PDB file of C-alpha atoms in Angstrom:
ATOM      1  CA  MET S   1      24.275  24.356   8.699  1.00 39.00           C
ATOM      2  CA  ALA S   2      25.228  22.395   5.573  1.00 40.00           C
ATOM      3  CA  GLU S   3      23.176  19.387   4.604  1.00 45.00           C
ATOM      4  CA  TYR S   4      24.997  16.398   3.204  1.00 44.00           C
ATOM      5  CA  ALA S   5      23.622  13.918   0.712  1.00 48.00           C
ATOM      6  CA  PRO S   6      23.815  10.271   1.736  1.00 51.00           C
ATOM      7  CA  LEU S   7      26.807   8.359   0.469  1.00 52.00           C
ATOM      8  CA  PRO S   8      26.085   6.883  -2.986  1.00 55.00           C
ATOM      9  CA  TRP S   9      26.825   3.301  -1.897  1.00 54.00           C
ATOM     10  CA  VAL S  10      24.608   3.484   1.190  1.00 57.00           C
ATOM     11  CA  VAL S  11      21.046   2.314   0.701  1.00 59.00           C
ATOM     12  CA  VAL S  12      18.685   3.121   3.553  1.00 59.00           C
ATOM     13  CA  MET S  13      16.278   0.275   4.199  1.00 62.00           C
ATOM     14  CA  ASP S  14      14.042  -0.569   7.121  1.00 63.00           C
ATOM     15  CA  PRO S  15      16.726  -0.822   9.785  1.00 68.00           C
ATOM     16  CA  LYS S  16      14.736  -2.925  12.218  1.00 80.00           C
ATOM     17  CA  VAL S  17      15.193  -6.676  12.476  1.00 84.00           C
ATOM     18  CA  THR S  18      14.337  -8.939  15.397  1.00 87.00           C
ATOM     19  CA  THR S  19      16.397 -11.604  17.124  1.00 90.00           C
ATOM     20  CA  GLN S  20      14.754 -15.020  16.938  1.00 92.00           C
ATOM     21  CA  GLN S  21      15.315 -18.425  18.488  1.00 93.00           C
ATOM     22  CA  ILE S  22      16.887 -20.803  15.947  1.00 90.00           C
ATOM     23  CA  GLY S  23      17.361 -24.202  17.544  1.00 92.00           C
ATOM     24  CA  GLU S  24      19.701 -23.751  20.521  1.00 94.00           C
ATOM     25  CA  GLU S  25      21.014 -20.434  19.133  1.00 93.00           C
ATOM     26  CA  CYS S  26      19.577 -16.981  18.602  1.00 93.00           C
ATOM     27  CA  GLY S  27      19.760 -15.328  15.180  1.00 90.00           C
ATOM     28  CA  VAL S  28      18.712 -12.379  13.078  1.00 88.00           C
ATOM     29  CA  ILE S  29      16.685 -12.915   9.928  1.00 87.00           C
ATOM     30  CA  LEU S  30      17.847 -10.558   7.182  1.00 87.00           C
ATOM     31  CA  PRO S  31      15.203  -9.186   4.801  1.00 86.00           C
ATOM     32  CA  ARG S  32      15.179 -10.738   1.315  1.00 87.00           C
ATOM     33  CA  ASP S  33      15.813  -7.358  -0.373  1.00 85.00           C
ATOM     34  CA  VAL S  34      19.005  -6.941   1.682  1.00 84.00           C
ATOM     35  CA  LEU S  35      20.213 -10.434   0.769  1.00 87.00           C
ATOM     36  CA  ASP S  36      19.402  -9.875  -2.905  1.00 88.00           C
ATOM     37  CA  ARG S  37      21.225  -6.528  -2.961  1.00 84.00           C
ATOM     38  CA  LEU S  38      24.324  -8.130  -1.446  1.00 85.00           C
ATOM     39  CA  GLY S  39      24.068 -11.277  -3.555  1.00 88.00           C
ATOM     40  CA  TRP S  40      24.067 -13.463  -0.436  1.00 89.00           C
ATOM     41  CA  LYS S  41      22.506 -16.913  -0.445  1.00 90.00           C
ATOM     42  CA  GLU S  42      21.863 -19.417   2.334  1.00 89.00           C
ATOM     43  CA  GLY S  43      25.104 -20.989   3.523  1.00 89.00           C
ATOM     44  CA  ARG S  44      27.278 -17.930   2.774  1.00 87.00           C
ATOM     45  CA  THR S  45      30.275 -17.517   5.110  1.00 86.00           C
ATOM     46  CA  LEU S  46      30.143 -14.131   6.822  1.00 87.00           C
ATOM     47  CA  GLU S  47      32.539 -12.284   9.104  1.00 83.00           C
ATOM     48  CA  LEU S  48      31.188 -10.678  12.272  1.00 85.00           C
ATOM     49  CA  ARG S  49      32.742  -7.756  14.098  1.00 80.00           C
ATOM     50  CA  VAL S  50      31.299  -6.935  17.497  1.00 84.00           C
ATOM     51  CA  ASP S  51      31.958  -4.288  20.117  1.00 79.00           C
ATOM     52  CA  ASP S  52      29.916  -2.681  22.882  1.00 79.00           C
ATOM     53  CA  THR S  53      27.996  -0.485  20.420  1.00 74.00           C
ATOM     54  CA  GLY S  54      26.865  -3.022  17.860  1.00 82.00           C
ATOM     55  CA  ILE S  55      27.667  -5.612  15.247  1.00 84.00           C
ATOM     56  CA  GLU S  56      28.761  -5.451  11.622  1.00 81.00           C
ATOM     57  CA  ILE S  57      28.444  -8.295   9.134  1.00 85.00           C
ATOM     58  CA  PHE S  58      30.774  -8.613   6.151  1.00 81.00           C
ATOM     59  CA  ASP S  59      31.073 -11.041   3.259  1.00 81.00           C
ATOM     60  CA  ALA S  60      34.192 -12.971   4.260  1.00 73.00           C
ATOM     61  CA  GLN S  61      34.980 -13.661   0.589  1.00 71.00           C
ATOM     62  CA  LYS S  62      35.125  -9.962  -0.345  1.00 72.00           C
ATOM     63  CA  ILE S  63      37.303  -8.515   2.402  1.00 62.00           C
ATOM     64  CA  SER S  64      40.662  -8.155   0.691  1.00 60.00           C
ATOM     65  CA  ASP S  65      42.772  -5.773   2.762  1.00 67.00           C
ATOM     66  CA  LYS S  66      42.498  -6.893   6.389  1.00 72.00           C
ATOM     67  CA  GLU S  67      44.488  -3.970   7.829  1.00 71.00           C
ATOM     68  CA  PHE S  68      42.381  -1.393   5.957  1.00 73.00           C
ATOM     69  CA  GLN S  69      39.174  -3.103   7.077  1.00 73.00           C
ATOM     70  CA  ARG S  70      40.447  -3.126  10.674  1.00 78.00           C
ATOM     71  CA  GLN S  71      41.136   0.621  10.498  1.00 80.00           C
ATOM     72  CA  ILE S  72      37.713   1.371   8.982  1.00 80.00           C
ATOM     73  CA  PHE S  73      36.057  -0.716  11.685  1.00 81.00           C
ATOM     74  CA  ALA S  74      37.970   1.155  14.423  1.00 84.00           C
ATOM     75  CA  ALA S  75      36.906   4.495  12.904  1.00 85.00           C
ATOM     76  CA  LYS S  76      33.245   3.420  12.757  1.00 84.00           C
ATOM     77  CA  MET S  77      33.314   2.281  16.366  1.00 84.00           C
ATOM     78  CA  ALA S  78      34.857   5.598  17.463  1.00 86.00           C
ATOM     79  CA  MET S  79      32.194   7.517  15.524  1.00 85.00           C
ATOM     80  CA  ARG S  80      29.449   5.480  17.208  1.00 85.00           C
ATOM     81  CA  LYS S  81      30.957   5.953  20.645  1.00 87.00           C
ATOM     82  CA  TYR S  82      31.491   9.720  20.257  1.00 88.00           C
ATOM     83  CA  HIS S  83      28.449  10.433  18.077  1.00 86.00           C
ATOM     84  CA  LYS S  84      27.125  13.216  20.335  1.00 88.00           C
ATOM     85  CA  ALA S  85      30.430  15.055  20.520  1.00 88.00           C
ATOM     86  CA  LEU S  86      31.066  14.702  16.785  1.00 86.00           C
ATOM     87  CA  SER S  87      27.556  15.977  16.014  1.00 87.00           C
ATOM     88  CA  GLU S  88      28.187  19.069  18.137  1.00 86.00           C
ATOM     89  CA  LEU S  89      31.565  19.665  16.493  1.00 86.00           C
ATOM     90  CA  ALA S  90      29.956  19.400  13.053  1.00 86.00           C
ATOM     91  CA  LYS S  91      27.608  22.260  13.939  1.00 84.00           C
ATOM     92  CA  SER S  92      30.465  24.729  14.390  1.00 73.00           C
TER      93      SER S  92
END
C-alpha cells in the first residue's frame, strides 16, 4: 500500500480543544499557535459551516469564490461521511 505525505499546507497540531461556557453562550478557545499561524486576532469575523459530522471555521475576509468553497465543503463532508468506504477503496 502506498503511503502519502501530508499536504504541504496542512499543519498537524494538537487537534483537541474543549467547549467552554462564555457568558450565556458556549465557545471553543483556539490555541494561540493556531491563531498566530492564521493571523487571526480577537474580534475577527469568521464564517462557520456546520453539518452532522462537524464544523469548519473560515476567515470570512479571505473566501473569494463562494461557489468553489461550497463545492470543496460538500466534498469534505462526503469524505467524512463515507470515510470507511473510501479507506477500503484506497486499499485496492
